[in-house]
């Protein structure tokens, strides 16, 4: 659906695990498909995939098909869901804008809350690991210390956000508006947002001393 030419992105560190998390959002599944097209083109093969709602469908497509068939399969599945959204014509625009903004704030807050939770959990793991290193050897041999050591390993995390940002007016039907025009626009947005993100090699590099939790969001940048 889009041009595949782009600068080659940096490779992930040899021991890094690649995890792809796809959220729900109905028609936003085509945004995810556009993003994955870029990842697939650059041989970014996720080792773990998680999804909910439309994200679970896309995750199943990725997990259940050979790499060279995944993008075409996603295009066919999304194409079969195409339908016009007539209900929006019977709504007052102001009410649609209020509903849309409410959902954007709600889901944005959930994203921030989850990110903050993971960052806090990461800090707890590193803190426990640091304390264990300071224990006398006799305490390190205790069952309690061994258990904590098994779960308090030090890791670095790069969390890369790819968030669909509407260009212009979008009503409250954006989650279920599966018209051909909407699918194509979402797909292009996902594709080019991911292209912009992968132009920053630091998103795939281990930061600092290898224990940081770094969050990236370059998708909102203009070309």
mmCIF file with all atom_site columns, C-alpha atoms in Angstrom:
data_model
loop_
_atom_site.group_PDB
_atom_site.id
_atom_site.type_symbol
_atom_site.label_atom_id
_atom_site.label_alt_id
_atom_site.label_comp_id
_atom_site.label_asym_id
_atom_site.label_entity_id
_atom_site.label_seq_id
_atom_site.pdbx_PDB_ins_code
_atom_site.Cartn_x
_atom_site.Cartn_y
_atom_site.Cartn_z
_atom_site.occupancy
_atom_site.B_iso_or_equiv
_atom_site.pdbx_formal_charge
_atom_site.auth_seq_id
_atom_site.auth_comp_id
_atom_site.auth_asym_id
_atom_site.auth_atom_id
_atom_site.pdbx_PDB_model_num
ATOM 1   C CA . UNK A 1 1   ? 0.000   0.000   0.000  1.00 0.00 ? 1   UNK A CA 1
ATOM 2   C CA . UNK A 1 2   ? 2.965   2.304   0.520  1.00 0.00 ? 2   UNK A CA 1
ATOM 3   C CA . UNK A 1 3   ? 6.511   2.798   -0.688 1.00 0.00 ? 3   UNK A CA 1
ATOM 4   C CA . UNK A 1 4   ? 8.979   0.535   1.106  1.00 0.00 ? 4   UNK A CA 1
ATOM 5   C CA . UNK A 1 5   ? 12.075  2.649   0.507  1.00 0.00 ? 5   UNK A CA 1
ATOM 6   C CA . UNK A 1 6   ? 13.611  4.091   3.690  1.00 0.00 ? 6   UNK A CA 1
ATOM 7   C CA . UNK A 1 7   ? 16.901  4.456   5.551  1.00 0.00 ? 7   UNK A CA 1
ATOM 8   C CA . UNK A 1 8   ? 17.932  1.178   7.200  1.00 0.00 ? 8   UNK A CA 1
ATOM 9   C CA . UNK A 1 9   ? 17.236  1.337   10.944 1.00 0.00 ? 9   UNK A CA 1
ATOM 10  C CA . UNK A 1 10  ? 19.653  0.233   13.645 1.00 0.00 ? 10  UNK A CA 1
ATOM 11  C CA . UNK A 1 11  ? 19.528  -3.399  14.735 1.00 0.00 ? 11  UNK A CA 1
ATOM 12  C CA . UNK A 1 12  ? 18.479  -4.353  18.219 1.00 0.00 ? 12  UNK A CA 1
ATOM 13  C CA . UNK A 1 13  ? 21.216  -5.555  20.614 1.00 0.00 ? 13  UNK A CA 1
ATOM 14  C CA . UNK A 1 14  ? 22.026  -9.248  20.309 1.00 0.00 ? 14  UNK A CA 1
ATOM 15  C CA . UNK A 1 15  ? 20.411  -10.265 23.610 1.00 0.00 ? 15  UNK A CA 1
ATOM 16  C CA . UNK A 1 16  ? 17.420  -7.927  23.403 1.00 0.00 ? 16  UNK A CA 1
ATOM 17  C CA . UNK A 1 17  ? 13.879  -9.291  23.270 1.00 0.00 ? 17  UNK A CA 1
ATOM 18  C CA . UNK A 1 18  ? 11.446  -7.624  20.885 1.00 0.00 ? 18  UNK A CA 1
ATOM 19  C CA . UNK A 1 19  ? 7.862   -7.332  22.151 1.00 0.00 ? 19  UNK A CA 1
ATOM 20  C CA . UNK A 1 20  ? 4.944   -5.965  20.114 1.00 0.00 ? 20  UNK A CA 1
ATOM 21  C CA . UNK A 1 21  ? 1.858   -4.787  22.031 1.00 0.00 ? 21  UNK A CA 1
ATOM 22  C CA . UNK A 1 22  ? -1.277  -3.876  20.048 1.00 0.00 ? 22  UNK A CA 1
ATOM 23  C CA . UNK A 1 23  ? -4.166  -2.111  21.739 1.00 0.00 ? 23  UNK A CA 1
ATOM 24  C CA . UNK A 1 24  ? -7.821  -2.111  20.782 1.00 0.00 ? 24  UNK A CA 1
ATOM 25  C CA . UNK A 1 25  ? -9.634  0.518   18.801 1.00 0.00 ? 25  UNK A CA 1
ATOM 26  C CA . UNK A 1 26  ? -11.651 -0.978  15.952 1.00 0.00 ? 26  UNK A CA 1
ATOM 27  C CA . UNK A 1 27  ? -10.677 0.844   12.775 1.00 0.00 ? 27  UNK A CA 1
ATOM 28  C CA . UNK A 1 28  ? -7.319  1.715   14.322 1.00 0.00 ? 28  UNK A CA 1
ATOM 29  C CA . UNK A 1 29  ? -6.282  -1.825  13.394 1.00 0.00 ? 29  UNK A CA 1
ATOM 30  C CA . UNK A 1 30  ? -5.309  -0.503  9.973  1.00 0.00 ? 30  UNK A CA 1
ATOM 31  C CA . UNK A 1 31  ? -2.916  1.943   11.684 1.00 0.00 ? 31  UNK A CA 1
ATOM 32  C CA . UNK A 1 32  ? -1.270  -1.050  13.351 1.00 0.00 ? 32  UNK A CA 1
ATOM 33  C CA . UNK A 1 33  ? -1.081  -2.883  10.034 1.00 0.00 ? 33  UNK A CA 1
ATOM 34  C CA . UNK A 1 34  ? 0.657   0.070   8.400  1.00 0.00 ? 34  UNK A CA 1
ATOM 35  C CA . UNK A 1 35  ? 3.120   0.221   11.278 1.00 0.00 ? 35  UNK A CA 1
ATOM 36  C CA . UNK A 1 36  ? 3.813   -3.499  11.065 1.00 0.00 ? 36  UNK A CA 1
ATOM 37  C CA . UNK A 1 37  ? 4.431   -3.246  7.325  1.00 0.00 ? 37  UNK A CA 1
ATOM 38  C CA . UNK A 1 38  ? 7.458   -1.054  8.090  1.00 0.00 ? 38  UNK A CA 1
ATOM 39  C CA . UNK A 1 39  ? 8.662   -3.354  10.898 1.00 0.00 ? 39  UNK A CA 1
ATOM 40  C CA . UNK A 1 40  ? 8.312   -6.363  8.615  1.00 0.00 ? 40  UNK A CA 1
ATOM 41  C CA . UNK A 1 41  ? 10.201  -4.613  5.813  1.00 0.00 ? 41  UNK A CA 1
ATOM 42  C CA . UNK A 1 42  ? 13.093  -4.038  8.235  1.00 0.00 ? 42  UNK A CA 1
ATOM 43  C CA . UNK A 1 43  ? 13.111  -7.619  9.523  1.00 0.00 ? 43  UNK A CA 1
ATOM 44  C CA . UNK A 1 44  ? 11.868  -6.579  12.959 1.00 0.00 ? 44  UNK A CA 1
ATOM 45  C CA . UNK A 1 45  ? 10.573  -9.972  14.064 1.00 0.00 ? 45  UNK A CA 1
ATOM 46  C CA . UNK A 1 46  ? 8.802   -9.759  17.471 1.00 0.00 ? 46  UNK A CA 1
ATOM 47  C CA . UNK A 1 47  ? 9.451   -12.607 19.888 1.00 0.00 ? 47  UNK A CA 1
ATOM 48  C CA . UNK A 1 48  ? 6.376   -11.762 21.940 1.00 0.00 ? 48  UNK A CA 1
ATOM 49  C CA . UNK A 1 49  ? 3.066   -10.403 20.646 1.00 0.00 ? 49  UNK A CA 1
ATOM 50  C CA . UNK A 1 50  ? 0.122   -9.243  22.758 1.00 0.00 ? 50  UNK A CA 1
ATOM 51  C CA . UNK A 1 51  ? -3.114  -7.604  21.683 1.00 0.00 ? 51  UNK A CA 1
ATOM 52  C CA . UNK A 1 52  ? -6.667  -6.796  22.674 1.00 0.00 ? 52  UNK A CA 1
ATOM 53  C CA . UNK A 1 53  ? -9.762  -6.357  20.499 1.00 0.00 ? 53  UNK A CA 1
ATOM 54  C CA . UNK A 1 54  ? -8.603  -5.459  16.965 1.00 0.00 ? 54  UNK A CA 1
ATOM 55  C CA . UNK A 1 55  ? -5.048  -5.670  18.290 1.00 0.00 ? 55  UNK A CA 1
ATOM 56  C CA . UNK A 1 56  ? -5.654  -9.337  19.139 1.00 0.00 ? 56  UNK A CA 1
ATOM 57  C CA . UNK A 1 57  ? -6.817  -9.969  15.560 1.00 0.00 ? 57  UNK A CA 1
ATOM 58  C CA . UNK A 1 58  ? -3.679  -8.371  14.168 1.00 0.00 ? 58  UNK A CA 1
ATOM 59  C CA . UNK A 1 59  ? -1.568  -10.303 16.679 1.00 0.00 ? 59  UNK A CA 1
ATOM 60  C CA . UNK A 1 60  ? -3.179  -13.550 15.486 1.00 0.00 ? 60  UNK A CA 1
ATOM 61  C CA . UNK A 1 61  ? -2.444  -12.619 11.862 1.00 0.00 ? 61  UNK A CA 1
ATOM 62  C CA . UNK A 1 62  ? 1.213   -12.005 12.716 1.00 0.00 ? 62  UNK A CA 1
ATOM 63  C CA . UNK A 1 63  ? 1.577   -15.166 14.793 1.00 0.00 ? 63  UNK A CA 1
ATOM 64  C CA . UNK A 1 64  ? -0.369  -17.391 12.417 1.00 0.00 ? 64  UNK A CA 1
ATOM 65  C CA . UNK A 1 65  ? 1.180   -16.495 9.070  1.00 0.00 ? 65  UNK A CA 1
ATOM 66  C CA . UNK A 1 66  ? 4.604   -16.626 7.495  1.00 0.00 ? 66  UNK A CA 1
ATOM 67  C CA . UNK A 1 67  ? 6.383   -13.239 7.533  1.00 0.00 ? 67  UNK A CA 1
ATOM 68  C CA . UNK A 1 68  ? 5.978   -12.706 3.798  1.00 0.00 ? 68  UNK A CA 1
ATOM 69  C CA . UNK A 1 69  ? 2.180   -13.230 4.012  1.00 0.00 ? 69  UNK A CA 1
ATOM 70  C CA . UNK A 1 70  ? 1.298   -11.173 7.089  1.00 0.00 ? 70  UNK A CA 1
ATOM 71  C CA . UNK A 1 71  ? 0.840   -7.733  5.523  1.00 0.00 ? 71  UNK A CA 1
ATOM 72  C CA . UNK A 1 72  ? -1.286  -9.052  2.639  1.00 0.00 ? 72  UNK A CA 1
ATOM 73  C CA . UNK A 1 73  ? -3.383  -11.091 5.075  1.00 0.00 ? 73  UNK A CA 1
ATOM 74  C CA . UNK A 1 74  ? -4.012  -8.041  7.240  1.00 0.00 ? 74  UNK A CA 1
ATOM 75  C CA . UNK A 1 75  ? -5.012  -6.029  4.166  1.00 0.00 ? 75  UNK A CA 1
ATOM 76  C CA . UNK A 1 76  ? -7.524  -8.702  3.131  1.00 0.00 ? 76  UNK A CA 1
ATOM 77  C CA . UNK A 1 77  ? -9.034  -8.988  6.613  1.00 0.00 ? 77  UNK A CA 1
ATOM 78  C CA . UNK A 1 78  ? -9.386  -5.234  6.978  1.00 0.00 ? 78  UNK A CA 1
ATOM 79  C CA . UNK A 1 79  ? -10.741 -4.968  3.441  1.00 0.00 ? 79  UNK A CA 1
ATOM 80  C CA . UNK A 1 80  ? -13.563 -7.373  4.260  1.00 0.00 ? 80  UNK A CA 1
ATOM 81  C CA . UNK A 1 81  ? -14.655 -5.130  7.137  1.00 0.00 ? 81  UNK A CA 1
ATOM 82  C CA . UNK A 1 82  ? -15.153 -2.091  4.915  1.00 0.00 ? 82  UNK A CA 1
ATOM 83  C CA . UNK A 1 83  ? -18.490 -0.398  5.361  1.00 0.00 ? 83  UNK A CA 1
ATOM 84  C CA . UNK A 1 84  ? -19.647 3.231   5.348  1.00 0.00 ? 84  UNK A CA 1
ATOM 85  C CA . UNK A 1 85  ? -20.577 4.892   8.596  1.00 0.00 ? 85  UNK A CA 1
ATOM 86  C CA . UNK A 1 86  ? -23.975 6.519   8.059  1.00 0.00 ? 86  UNK A CA 1
ATOM 87  C CA . UNK A 1 87  ? -24.775 7.051   11.717 1.00 0.00 ? 87  UNK A CA 1
ATOM 88  C CA . UNK A 1 88  ? -22.463 10.032  12.001 1.00 0.00 ? 88  UNK A CA 1
ATOM 89  C CA . UNK A 1 89  ? -24.620 11.999  9.555  1.00 0.00 ? 89  UNK A CA 1
ATOM 90  C CA . UNK A 1 90  ? -27.504 11.905  12.015 1.00 0.00 ? 90  UNK A CA 1
ATOM 91  C CA . UNK A 1 91  ? -25.505 13.158  14.968 1.00 0.00 ? 91  UNK A CA 1
ATOM 92  C CA . UNK A 1 92  ? -24.865 16.685  16.018 1.00 0.00 ? 92  UNK A CA 1
ATOM 93  C CA . UNK A 1 93  ? -21.221 17.527  15.474 1.00 0.00 ? 93  UNK A CA 1
ATOM 94  C CA . UNK A 1 94  ? -20.715 19.129  18.876 1.00 0.00 ? 94  UNK A CA 1
ATOM 95  C CA . UNK A 1 95  ? -21.865 16.010  20.723 1.00 0.00 ? 95  UNK A CA 1
ATOM 96  C CA . UNK A 1 96  ? -19.597 13.860  18.540 1.00 0.00 ? 96  UNK A CA 1
ATOM 97  C CA . UNK A 1 97  ? -16.627 16.091  19.353 1.00 0.00 ? 97  UNK A CA 1
ATOM 98  C CA . UNK A 1 98  ? -17.336 15.857  23.094 1.00 0.00 ? 98  UNK A CA 1
ATOM 99  C CA . UNK A 1 99  ? -17.612 12.061  22.953 1.00 0.00 ? 99  UNK A CA 1
ATOM 100 C CA . UNK A 1 100 ? -14.439 11.774  20.910 1.00 0.00 ? 100 UNK A CA 1
ATOM 101 C CA . UNK A 1 101 ? -12.460 13.983  23.285 1.00 0.00 ? 101 UNK A CA 1
ATOM 102 C CA . UNK A 1 102 ? -13.724 12.016  26.267 1.00 0.00 ? 102 UNK A CA 1
ATOM 103 C CA . UNK A 1 103 ? -12.458 8.750   24.778 1.00 0.00 ? 103 UNK A CA 1
ATOM 104 C CA . UNK A 1 104 ? -9.106  10.282  23.836 1.00 0.00 ? 104 UNK A CA 1
ATOM 105 C CA . UNK A 1 105 ? -8.539  11.484  27.391 1.00 0.00 ? 105 UNK A CA 1
ATOM 106 C CA . UNK A 1 106 ? -9.689  8.164   28.863 1.00 0.00 ? 106 UNK A CA 1
ATOM 107 C CA . UNK A 1 107 ? -7.411  5.970   26.736 1.00 0.00 ? 107 UNK A CA 1
ATOM 108 C CA . UNK A 1 108 ? -4.500  8.382   26.967 1.00 0.00 ? 108 UNK A CA 1
ATOM 109 C CA . UNK A 1 109 ? -4.773  8.271   30.751 1.00 0.00 ? 109 UNK A CA 1
ATOM 110 C CA . UNK A 1 110 ? -4.752  4.469   30.685 1.00 0.00 ? 110 UNK A CA 1
ATOM 111 C CA . UNK A 1 111 ? -1.622  4.482   28.550 1.00 0.00 ? 111 UNK A CA 1
ATOM 112 C CA . UNK A 1 112 ? 0.149   6.855   30.944 1.00 0.00 ? 112 UNK A CA 1
ATOM 113 C CA . UNK A 1 113 ? -1.033  4.890   33.982 1.00 0.00 ? 113 UNK A CA 1
ATOM 114 C CA . UNK A 1 114 ? 0.249   1.612   32.550 1.00 0.00 ? 114 UNK A CA 1
ATOM 115 C CA . UNK A 1 115 ? 3.566   3.177   31.514 1.00 0.00 ? 115 UNK A CA 1
ATOM 116 C CA . UNK A 1 116 ? 4.028   4.651   35.004 1.00 0.00 ? 116 UNK A CA 1
ATOM 117 C CA . UNK A 1 117 ? 3.209   1.279   36.581 1.00 0.00 ? 117 UNK A CA 1
ATOM 118 C CA . UNK A 1 118 ? 5.812   -0.530  34.460 1.00 0.00 ? 118 UNK A CA 1
ATOM 119 C CA . UNK A 1 119 ? 8.415   2.140   35.248 1.00 0.00 ? 119 UNK A CA 1
ATOM 120 C CA . UNK A 1 120 ? 7.741   1.760   38.964 1.00 0.00 ? 120 UNK A CA 1
ATOM 121 C CA . UNK A 1 121 ? 7.951   -2.032  38.724 1.00 0.00 ? 121 UNK A CA 1
ATOM 122 C CA . UNK A 1 122 ? 11.246  -1.692  36.868 1.00 0.00 ? 122 UNK A CA 1
ATOM 123 C CA . UNK A 1 123 ? 12.592  0.548   39.654 1.00 0.00 ? 123 UNK A CA 1
ATOM 124 C CA . UNK A 1 124 ? 11.516  -1.990  42.283 1.00 0.00 ? 124 UNK A CA 1
ATOM 125 C CA . UNK A 1 125 ? 13.332  -4.812  40.451 1.00 0.00 ? 125 UNK A CA 1
ATOM 126 C CA . UNK A 1 126 ? 16.543  -2.810  40.195 1.00 0.00 ? 126 UNK A CA 1
ATOM 127 C CA . UNK A 1 127 ? 16.319  -1.673  43.828 1.00 0.00 ? 127 UNK A CA 1
ATOM 128 C CA . UNK A 1 128 ? 15.859  -5.231  45.094 1.00 0.00 ? 128 UNK A CA 1
ATOM 129 C CA . UNK A 1 129 ? 18.745  -6.445  42.916 1.00 0.00 ? 129 UNK A CA 1
ATOM 130 C CA . UNK A 1 130 ? 20.973  -3.701  44.309 1.00 0.00 ? 130 UNK A CA 1
ATOM 131 C CA . UNK A 1 131 ? 20.060  -4.568  47.896 1.00 0.00 ? 131 UNK A CA 1
ATOM 132 C CA . UNK A 1 132 ? 20.715  -8.261  47.335 1.00 0.00 ? 132 UNK A CA 1
ATOM 133 C CA . UNK A 1 133 ? 24.223  -7.465  46.144 1.00 0.00 ? 133 UNK A CA 1
ATOM 134 C CA . UNK A 1 134 ? 24.906  -5.781  49.489 1.00 0.00 ? 134 UNK A CA 1
ATOM 135 C CA . UNK A 1 135 ? 23.778  -8.733  51.609 1.00 0.00 ? 135 UNK A CA 1
ATOM 136 C CA . UNK A 1 136 ? 26.347  -10.816 53.481 1.00 0.00 ? 136 UNK A CA 1
ATOM 137 C CA . UNK A 1 137 ? 26.970  -14.182 51.838 1.00 0.00 ? 137 UNK A CA 1
ATOM 138 C CA . UNK A 1 138 ? 25.154  -16.079 54.586 1.00 0.00 ? 138 UNK A CA 1
ATOM 139 C CA . UNK A 1 139 ? 21.944  -14.145 53.878 1.00 0.00 ? 139 UNK A CA 1
ATOM 140 C CA . UNK A 1 140 ? 22.328  -14.531 50.108 1.00 0.00 ? 140 UNK A CA 1
ATOM 141 C CA . UNK A 1 141 ? 22.093  -18.297 50.613 1.00 0.00 ? 141 UNK A CA 1
ATOM 142 C CA . UNK A 1 142 ? 18.690  -18.043 52.291 1.00 0.00 ? 142 UNK A CA 1
ATOM 143 C CA . UNK A 1 143 ? 15.608  -19.246 50.410 1.00 0.00 ? 143 UNK A CA 1
ATOM 144 C CA . UNK A 1 144 ? 14.064  -15.773 50.616 1.00 0.00 ? 144 UNK A CA 1
ATOM 145 C CA . UNK A 1 145 ? 17.109  -14.142 49.046 1.00 0.00 ? 145 UNK A CA 1
ATOM 146 C CA . UNK A 1 146 ? 17.283  -16.800 46.326 1.00 0.00 ? 146 UNK A CA 1
ATOM 147 C CA . UNK A 1 147 ? 13.622  -16.222 45.476 1.00 0.00 ? 147 UNK A CA 1
ATOM 148 C CA . UNK A 1 148 ? 14.068  -12.454 45.268 1.00 0.00 ? 148 UNK A CA 1
ATOM 149 C CA . UNK A 1 149 ? 17.174  -12.905 43.143 1.00 0.00 ? 149 UNK A CA 1
ATOM 150 C CA . UNK A 1 150 ? 15.194  -15.044 40.705 1.00 0.00 ? 150 UNK A CA 1
ATOM 151 C CA . UNK A 1 151 ? 12.714  -12.236 39.999 1.00 0.00 ? 151 UNK A CA 1
ATOM 152 C CA . UNK A 1 152 ? 14.803  -9.111  40.614 1.00 0.00 ? 152 UNK A CA 1
ATOM 153 C CA . UNK A 1 153 ? 16.987  -9.254  37.535 1.00 0.00 ? 153 UNK A CA 1
ATOM 154 C CA . UNK A 1 154 ? 18.331  -6.073  36.007 1.00 0.00 ? 154 UNK A CA 1
ATOM 155 C CA . UNK A 1 155 ? 17.019  -5.168  32.572 1.00 0.00 ? 155 UNK A CA 1
ATOM 156 C CA . UNK A 1 156 ? 16.895  -2.156  30.299 1.00 0.00 ? 156 UNK A CA 1
ATOM 157 C CA . UNK A 1 157 ? 13.636  -1.333  28.547 1.00 0.00 ? 157 UNK A CA 1
ATOM 158 C CA . UNK A 1 158 ? 12.972  0.840   25.522 1.00 0.00 ? 158 UNK A CA 1
ATOM 159 C CA . UNK A 1 159 ? 9.259   1.560   25.247 1.00 0.00 ? 159 UNK A CA 1
ATOM 160 C CA . UNK A 1 160 ? 8.372   3.001   21.834 1.00 0.00 ? 160 UNK A CA 1
ATOM 161 C CA . UNK A 1 161 ? 4.940   4.599   21.506 1.00 0.00 ? 161 UNK A CA 1
ATOM 162 C CA . UNK A 1 162 ? 3.182   4.605   18.144 1.00 0.00 ? 162 UNK A CA 1
ATOM 163 C CA . UNK A 1 163 ? -0.016  6.564   18.689 1.00 0.00 ? 163 UNK A CA 1
ATOM 164 C CA . UNK A 1 164 ? -2.534  7.466   16.002 1.00 0.00 ? 164 UNK A CA 1
ATOM 165 C CA . UNK A 1 165 ? -3.109  11.216  15.914 1.00 0.00 ? 165 UNK A CA 1
ATOM 166 C CA . UNK A 1 166 ? -6.074  12.280  13.781 1.00 0.00 ? 166 UNK A CA 1
ATOM 167 C CA . UNK A 1 167 ? -5.388  14.810  11.061 1.00 0.00 ? 167 UNK A CA 1
ATOM 168 C CA . UNK A 1 168 ? -8.394  17.089  11.078 1.00 0.00 ? 168 UNK A CA 1
ATOM 169 C CA . UNK A 1 169 ? -11.888 16.391  12.423 1.00 0.00 ? 169 UNK A CA 1
ATOM 170 C CA . UNK A 1 170 ? -12.712 12.910  13.636 1.00 0.00 ? 170 UNK A CA 1
ATOM 171 C CA . UNK A 1 171 ? -16.057 12.007  15.144 1.00 0.00 ? 171 UNK A CA 1
ATOM 172 C CA . UNK A 1 172 ? -16.885 9.441   17.789 1.00 0.00 ? 172 UNK A CA 1
ATOM 173 C CA . UNK A 1 173 ? -17.234 6.872   14.999 1.00 0.00 ? 173 UNK A CA 1
ATOM 174 C CA . UNK A 1 174 ? -13.474 6.710   14.471 1.00 0.00 ? 174 UNK A CA 1
ATOM 175 C CA . UNK A 1 175 ? -13.251 3.398   16.344 1.00 0.00 ? 175 UNK A CA 1
ATOM 176 C CA . UNK A 1 176 ? -15.683 1.636   14.009 1.00 0.00 ? 176 UNK A CA 1
ATOM 177 C CA . UNK A 1 177 ? -15.534 3.638   10.766 1.00 0.00 ? 177 UNK A CA 1
ATOM 178 C CA . UNK A 1 178 ? -14.318 1.010   8.292  1.00 0.00 ? 178 UNK A CA 1
ATOM 179 C CA . UNK A 1 179 ? -14.713 2.867   4.996  1.00 0.00 ? 179 UNK A CA 1
ATOM 180 C CA . UNK A 1 180 ? -12.094 2.372   2.298  1.00 0.00 ? 180 UNK A CA 1
ATOM 181 C CA . UNK A 1 181 ? -10.913 5.980   2.737  1.00 0.00 ? 181 UNK A CA 1
ATOM 182 C CA . UNK A 1 182 ? -10.595 5.619   6.522  1.00 0.00 ? 182 UNK A CA 1
ATOM 183 C CA . UNK A 1 183 ? -8.678  2.326   6.315  1.00 0.00 ? 183 UNK A CA 1
ATOM 184 C CA . UNK A 1 184 ? -6.254  3.786   3.765  1.00 0.00 ? 184 UNK A CA 1
ATOM 185 C CA . UNK A 1 185 ? -5.688  6.942   5.847  1.00 0.00 ? 185 UNK A CA 1
ATOM 186 C CA . UNK A 1 186 ? -5.054  4.985   9.050  1.00 0.00 ? 186 UNK A CA 1
ATOM 187 C CA . UNK A 1 187 ? -2.713  2.597   7.222  1.00 0.00 ? 187 UNK A CA 1
ATOM 188 C CA . UNK A 1 188 ? -0.670  5.481   5.779  1.00 0.00 ? 188 UNK A CA 1
ATOM 189 C CA . UNK A 1 189 ? -0.463  7.139   9.200  1.00 0.00 ? 189 UNK A CA 1
ATOM 190 C CA . UNK A 1 190 ? 0.823   3.964   10.842 1.00 0.00 ? 190 UNK A CA 1
ATOM 191 C CA . UNK A 1 191 ? 3.311   3.426   8.035  1.00 0.00 ? 191 UNK A CA 1
ATOM 192 C CA . UNK A 1 192 ? 4.823   6.905   8.063  1.00 0.00 ? 192 UNK A CA 1
ATOM 193 C CA . UNK A 1 193 ? 4.755   7.273   11.861 1.00 0.00 ? 193 UNK A CA 1
ATOM 194 C CA . UNK A 1 194 ? 6.843   4.101   12.102 1.00 0.00 ? 194 UNK A CA 1
ATOM 195 C CA . UNK A 1 195 ? 9.167   5.297   9.350  1.00 0.00 ? 195 UNK A CA 1
ATOM 196 C CA . UNK A 1 196 ? 9.776   8.523   11.295 1.00 0.00 ? 196 UNK A CA 1
ATOM 197 C CA . UNK A 1 197 ? 10.364  6.590   14.505 1.00 0.00 ? 197 UNK A CA 1
ATOM 198 C CA . UNK A 1 198 ? 12.921  4.214   12.989 1.00 0.00 ? 198 UNK A CA 1
ATOM 199 C CA . UNK A 1 199 ? 14.941  7.152   11.718 1.00 0.00 ? 199 UNK A CA 1
ATOM 200 C CA . UNK A 1 200 ? 16.016  7.542   15.352 1.00 0.00 ? 200 UNK A CA 1
ATOM 201 C CA . UNK A 1 201 ? 18.499  4.689   15.919 1.00 0.00 ? 201 UNK A CA 1
ATOM 202 C CA . UNK A 1 202 ? 18.415  5.200   19.684 1.00 0.00 ? 202 UNK A CA 1
ATOM 203 C CA . UNK A 1 203 ? 15.026  3.481   19.930 1.00 0.00 ? 203 UNK A CA 1
ATOM 204 C CA . UNK A 1 204 ? 16.736  0.145   19.220 1.00 0.00 ? 204 UNK A CA 1
ATOM 205 C CA . UNK A 1 205 ? 19.912  0.748   21.221 1.00 0.00 ? 205 UNK A CA 1
ATOM 206 C CA . UNK A 1 206 ? 20.628  -0.157  24.839 1.00 0.00 ? 206 UNK A CA 1
ATOM 207 C CA . UNK A 1 207 ? 20.808  3.066   26.801 1.00 0.00 ? 207 UNK A CA 1
ATOM 208 C CA . UNK A 1 208 ? 23.331  4.080   29.473 1.00 0.00 ? 208 UNK A CA 1
ATOM 209 C CA . UNK A 1 209 ? 24.347  1.332   31.894 1.00 0.00 ? 209 UNK A CA 1
ATOM 210 C CA . UNK A 1 210 ? 21.722  -1.068  30.592 1.00 0.00 ? 210 UNK A CA 1
ATOM 211 C CA . UNK A 1 211 ? 19.263  -0.568  33.436 1.00 0.00 ? 211 UNK A CA 1
ATOM 212 C CA . UNK A 1 212 ? 17.191  2.392   32.251 1.00 0.00 ? 212 UNK A CA 1
ATOM 213 C CA . UNK A 1 213 ? 13.534  2.500   31.300 1.00 0.00 ? 213 UNK A CA 1
ATOM 214 C CA . UNK A 1 214 ? 13.374  4.841   28.320 1.00 0.00 ? 214 UNK A CA 1
ATOM 215 C CA . UNK A 1 215 ? 10.197  5.983   26.580 1.00 0.00 ? 215 UNK A CA 1
ATOM 216 C CA . UNK A 1 216 ? 10.194  7.225   22.987 1.00 0.00 ? 216 UNK A CA 1
ATOM 217 C CA . UNK A 1 217 ? 7.433   8.938   21.016 1.00 0.00 ? 217 UNK A CA 1
ATOM 218 C CA . UNK A 1 218 ? 8.614   10.362  17.708 1.00 0.00 ? 218 UNK A CA 1
ATOM 219 C CA . UNK A 1 219 ? 5.479   9.575   15.721 1.00 0.00 ? 219 UNK A CA 1
ATOM 220 C CA . UNK A 1 220 ? 4.028   13.045  16.204 1.00 0.00 ? 220 UNK A CA 1
ATOM 221 C CA . UNK A 1 221 ? 6.944   14.736  14.472 1.00 0.00 ? 221 UNK A CA 1
ATOM 222 C CA . UNK A 1 222 ? 6.445   16.190  11.037 1.00 0.00 ? 222 UNK A CA 1
ATOM 223 C CA . UNK A 1 223 ? 8.597   15.211  8.095  1.00 0.00 ? 223 UNK A CA 1
#
